[in-house]
Amino acid sequence: AEGQASTAYQMERQLLWKLLALGGYLMQLFFTMRAANEAITRTLEVEGEEYGYVGTRSRQYVSIFGEVEVRRACYWQSGRGNQYPLDATLSIPQRSFSDWVQEIVEELSVSVPYAEAVGLLSKWFGLALPKRSVVQMAADHAEAVSAYYEQQPAPALEVDDTILVALADGKGIPMNRQDSPPPQSRRSKGGRKTAKREATITAVYTIAPYRRCSDDIIQALVPTTTPSL
């Protein structure tokens, strides 16, 4: 009966929220079943050290479907802390937000400011992510960039690629107040509240020579022909 009075737009939104709610129940069921089937032992050996079983502990897991609870076995050793084998088995990130949520919000953050990325995720999926958490996620992943590229195989070098190309681009990034000059009662023309530092990205690659005559260069700079449709 409710659908008879709804527009297509309203029905589409309602269905999405209901499917997200269903996904939340299914994610909770998944974690509940994995916890029930987890093999529990009196001790756990990690890198030659023994940790004793001290019961189950719960943690928050924020998926794209919303927040669910994860209960898993906890092993503890004095001076070394806790071990959660199920976290490693399921590849659960240390932060409460799932890898997929982190992936989505960071891809959005590449194109729009952090605050806008958080707003879009809230609008589309009903997730409330603090802006500070998004900034911390980006910092966490930035630390892994070097290690990621080091484990990648070097690309094959084409025999004809005899030209080495190096690119660099910079972007001014506003700093925090503590990194800026002392506040002034009246700023000079063009003065800003916060200082900026330049973030620089570089790229290096090889290409094969592409011989061109003067007519080719003129055509590239001042096209005289209209490309065919």
GROMACS .gro file of C-alpha atoms in nm, residues 3-199:
model
  197
    3GLY     CA    1   0.429   0.184  -0.272
    4GLN     CA    2   0.103   0.285  -0.438
    5ALA     CA    3   0.148   0.642  -0.313
    6SER     CA    4   0.526   0.668  -0.376
    7THR     CA    5   0.703   0.819  -0.671
    8ALA     CA    6   0.972   0.622  -0.850
    9TYR     CA    7   1.236   0.840  -0.683
   10GLN     CA    8   1.095   0.777  -0.336
   11MET     CA    9   1.067   0.403  -0.396
   12GLU     CA   10   1.424   0.381  -0.524
   13ARG     CA   11   1.557   0.554  -0.211
   14GLN     CA   12   1.343   0.338   0.019
   15LEU     CA   13   1.464   0.020  -0.147
   16LEU     CA   14   1.826   0.127  -0.114
   17TRP     CA   15   1.794   0.195   0.260
   18LYS     CA   16   1.612  -0.135   0.312
   19LEU     CA   17   1.881  -0.324   0.120
   20LEU     CA   18   2.151  -0.153   0.325
   21ALA     CA   19   1.972  -0.256   0.644
   22LEU     CA   20   1.948  -0.614   0.515
   23GLY     CA   21   2.318  -0.606   0.434
   24GLY     CA   22   2.389  -0.500   0.793
   25TYR     CA   23   2.201  -0.803   0.928
   26LEU     CA   24   2.386  -1.034   0.689
   27MET     CA   25   2.725  -0.889   0.783
   28GLN     CA   26   2.642  -0.940   1.151
   29LEU     CA   27   2.539  -1.298   1.076
   30PHE     CA   28   2.869  -1.355   0.894
   31PHE     CA   29   3.077  -1.240   1.192
   32THR     CA   30   2.857  -1.429   1.438
   33MET     CA   31   2.902  -1.754   1.246
   34ARG     CA   32   3.278  -1.706   1.210
   35ALA     CA   33   3.308  -1.641   1.583
   36ALA     CA   34   3.102  -1.952   1.663
   37ASN     CA   35   3.326  -2.167   1.443
   38GLU     CA   36   3.656  -2.021   1.569
   39ALA     CA   37   3.887  -2.286   1.716
   40ILE     CA   38   3.987  -2.183   2.068
   41THR     CA   39   4.296  -2.324   2.242
   42ARG     CA   40   4.443  -2.264   2.587
   43THR     CA   41   4.752  -2.098   2.440
   44LEU     CA   42   4.852  -1.937   2.113
   45GLU     CA   43   5.208  -1.929   1.982
   46VAL     CA   44   5.312  -1.619   1.784
   47GLU     CA   45   5.674  -1.585   1.669
   48GLY     CA   46   5.793  -1.824   1.937
   49GLU     CA   47   5.599  -1.651   2.217
   50GLU     CA   48   5.303  -1.807   2.399
   51TYR     CA   49   4.989  -1.609   2.470
   52GLY     CA   50   4.724  -1.742   2.708
   53TYR     CA   51   4.351  -1.746   2.629
   54VAL     CA   52   4.165  -1.485   2.836
   55GLY     CA   53   3.815  -1.505   2.686
   56THR     CA   54   3.637  -1.325   2.403
   57ARG     CA   55   3.649  -0.956   2.327
   58SER     CA   56   3.427  -0.750   2.099
   59ARG     CA   57   3.515  -0.469   1.862
   60GLN     CA   58   3.332  -0.229   1.636
   61TYR     CA   59   3.332  -0.286   1.261
   62VAL     CA   60   3.182  -0.016   1.039
   63SER     CA   61   3.093  -0.167   0.703
   64ILE     CA   62   2.925   0.000   0.409
   65PHE     CA   63   2.601  -0.142   0.556
   66GLY     CA   64   2.654   0.021   0.894
   67GLU     CA   65   2.807  -0.075   1.229
   68VAL     CA   66   2.823  -0.437   1.344
   69GLU     CA   67   2.989  -0.617   1.635
   70VAL     CA   68   3.276  -0.864   1.598
   71ARG     CA   69   3.341  -1.103   1.888
   72ARG     CA   70   3.658  -1.311   1.879
   73ALA     CA   71   3.900  -1.501   2.100
   74CYS     CA   72   4.162  -1.297   2.281
   75TYR     CA   73   4.507  -1.423   2.383
   76TRP     CA   74   4.726  -1.217   2.616
   77GLN     CA   75   5.082  -1.207   2.743
   78SER     CA   76   5.217  -0.965   3.002
   79GLY     CA   77   5.427  -0.695   2.842
   80ARG     CA   78   5.327  -0.792   2.487
   81GLY     CA   79   4.956  -0.724   2.480
   82ASN     CA   80   4.677  -0.906   2.301
   83GLN     CA   81   4.650  -1.130   1.997
   84TYR     CA   82   4.329  -1.183   1.797
   85PRO     CA   83   4.375  -1.468   1.545
   86LEU     CA   84   4.033  -1.415   1.386
   87ASP     CA   85   4.122  -1.054   1.299
   88ALA     CA   86   4.416  -1.181   1.095
   89THR     CA   87   4.212  -1.463   0.938
   90LEU     CA   88   3.942  -1.222   0.822
   91SER     CA   89   4.193  -0.947   0.738
   92ILE     CA   90   4.010  -0.694   0.955
   93PRO     CA   91   4.184  -0.354   0.956
   94GLN     CA   92   4.307  -0.204   1.280
   95ARG     CA   93   4.074   0.091   1.245
   96SER     CA   94   3.703   0.028   1.293
   97PHE     CA   95   3.617   0.121   0.933
   98SER     CA   96   3.618  -0.161   0.681
   99ASP     CA   97   3.869  -0.171   0.397
  100TRP     CA   98   3.589  -0.105   0.148
  101VAL     CA   99   3.465   0.201   0.338
  102GLN     CA  100   3.822   0.331   0.353
  103GLU     CA  101   3.868   0.266  -0.018
  104ILE     CA  102   3.551   0.454  -0.112
  105VAL     CA  103   3.615   0.757   0.107
  106GLU     CA  104   3.976   0.788  -0.005
  107GLU     CA  105   3.885   0.767  -0.373
  108LEU     CA  106   3.633   1.045  -0.311
  109SER     CA  107   3.897   1.246  -0.125
  110VAL     CA  108   4.120   1.245  -0.431
  111SER     CA  109   3.865   1.459  -0.616
  112VAL     CA  110   3.692   1.657  -0.340
  113PRO     CA  111   3.788   1.795   0.005
  114TYR     CA  112   3.772   1.561   0.305
  115ALA     CA  113   3.461   1.729   0.447
  116GLU     CA  114   3.275   1.690   0.118
  117ALA     CA  115   3.381   1.325   0.085
  118VAL     CA  116   3.244   1.256   0.434
  119GLY     CA  117   2.921   1.436   0.344
  120LEU     CA  118   2.871   1.230   0.029
  121LEU     CA  119   2.926   0.903   0.215
  122SER     CA  120   2.670   1.011   0.475
  123LYS     CA  121   2.419   1.112   0.207
  124TRP     CA  122   2.452   0.795   0.003
  125PHE     CA  123   2.500   0.531   0.274
  126GLY     CA  124   2.404   0.696   0.603
  127LEU     CA  125   2.756   0.657   0.747
  128ALA     CA  126   2.883   0.921   0.989
  129LEU     CA  127   3.263   0.935   0.954
  130PRO     CA  128   3.456   1.201   1.146
  131LYS     CA  129   3.668   1.414   0.915
  132ARG     CA  130   3.969   1.353   1.143
  133SER     CA  131   3.936   0.976   1.090
  134VAL     CA  132   3.944   1.021   0.713
  135VAL     CA  133   4.261   1.230   0.741
  136GLN     CA  134   4.421   0.962   0.960
  137MET     CA  135   4.327   0.690   0.709
  138ALA     CA  136   4.504   0.880   0.433
  139ALA     CA  137   4.812   0.920   0.652
  140ASP     CA  138   4.812   0.546   0.736
  141HIS     CA  139   4.794   0.445   0.372
  142ALA     CA  140   5.055   0.700   0.266
  143GLU     CA  141   5.307   0.524   0.491
  144ALA     CA  142   5.256   0.203   0.293
  145VAL     CA  143   5.315   0.357  -0.052
  146SER     CA  144   5.692   0.308  -0.058
  147ALA     CA  145   5.671  -0.054   0.060
  148TYR     CA  146   5.399  -0.123  -0.199
  149TYR     CA  147   5.608   0.001  -0.491
  150GLU     CA  148   5.920  -0.175  -0.366
  151GLN     CA  149   5.748  -0.511  -0.396
  152GLN     CA  150   5.625  -0.445  -0.749
  153PRO     CA  151   5.837  -0.589  -1.033
  154ALA     CA  152   6.020  -0.337  -1.246
  155PRO     CA  153   5.844  -0.273  -1.578
  156ALA     CA  154   6.003  -0.417  -1.889
  157LEU     CA  155   6.216  -0.165  -2.076
  158GLU     CA  156   6.131  -0.137  -2.441
  159VAL     CA  157   6.436  -0.147  -2.667
  160ASP     CA  158   6.323   0.161  -2.859
  161ASP     CA  159   6.259   0.369  -2.544
  162THR     CA  160   6.575   0.575  -2.545
  163ILE     CA  161   6.433   0.898  -2.402
  164LEU     CA  162   6.398   0.938  -2.023
  165VAL     CA  163   6.112   1.170  -1.922
  166ALA     CA  164   6.093   1.326  -1.575
  167LEU     CA  165   5.783   1.516  -1.461
  168ALA     CA  166   5.713   1.717  -1.147
  169ASP     CA  167   5.412   1.911  -1.026
  170GLY     CA  168   5.350   2.106  -0.705
  171LYS     CA  169   5.046   2.212  -0.506
  172GLY     CA  170   5.035   2.460  -0.219
  173ILE     CA  171   4.891   2.297   0.094
  174PRO     CA  172   4.768   2.518   0.384
  175MET     CA  173   4.943   2.435   0.711
  176ASN     CA  174   4.801   2.432   1.064
  177ARG     CA  175   4.798   2.753   1.264
  178GLN     CA  176   5.098   2.645   1.471
  179ASP     CA  177   5.306   2.624   1.151
  180SER     CA  178   5.201   2.972   1.039
  181PRO     CA  179   5.334   3.319   1.122
  182PRO     CA  180   5.202   3.486   1.441
  183PRO     CA  181   4.859   3.646   1.389
  184GLN     CA  182   4.860   4.012   1.299
  185SER     CA  183   4.598   4.273   1.374
  186ARG     CA  184   4.593   4.363   1.008
  187ARG     CA  185   4.731   4.147   0.730
  188SER     CA  186   4.912   4.296   0.436
  189LYS     CA  187   4.766   4.278   0.087
  190GLY     CA  188   4.768   3.916  -0.025
  191GLY     CA  189   4.854   3.796   0.326
  192ARG     CA  190   4.694   3.475   0.455
  193LYS     CA  191   4.600   3.342   0.795
  194THR     CA  192   4.794   3.022   0.741
  195ALA     CA  193   5.122   2.947   0.567
  196LYS     CA  194   5.149   2.707   0.276
  197ARG     CA  195   5.397   2.439   0.190
  198GLU     CA  196   5.437   2.280  -0.149
  199ALA     CA  197   5.347   1.916  -0.195
   0.00000   0.00000   0.00000
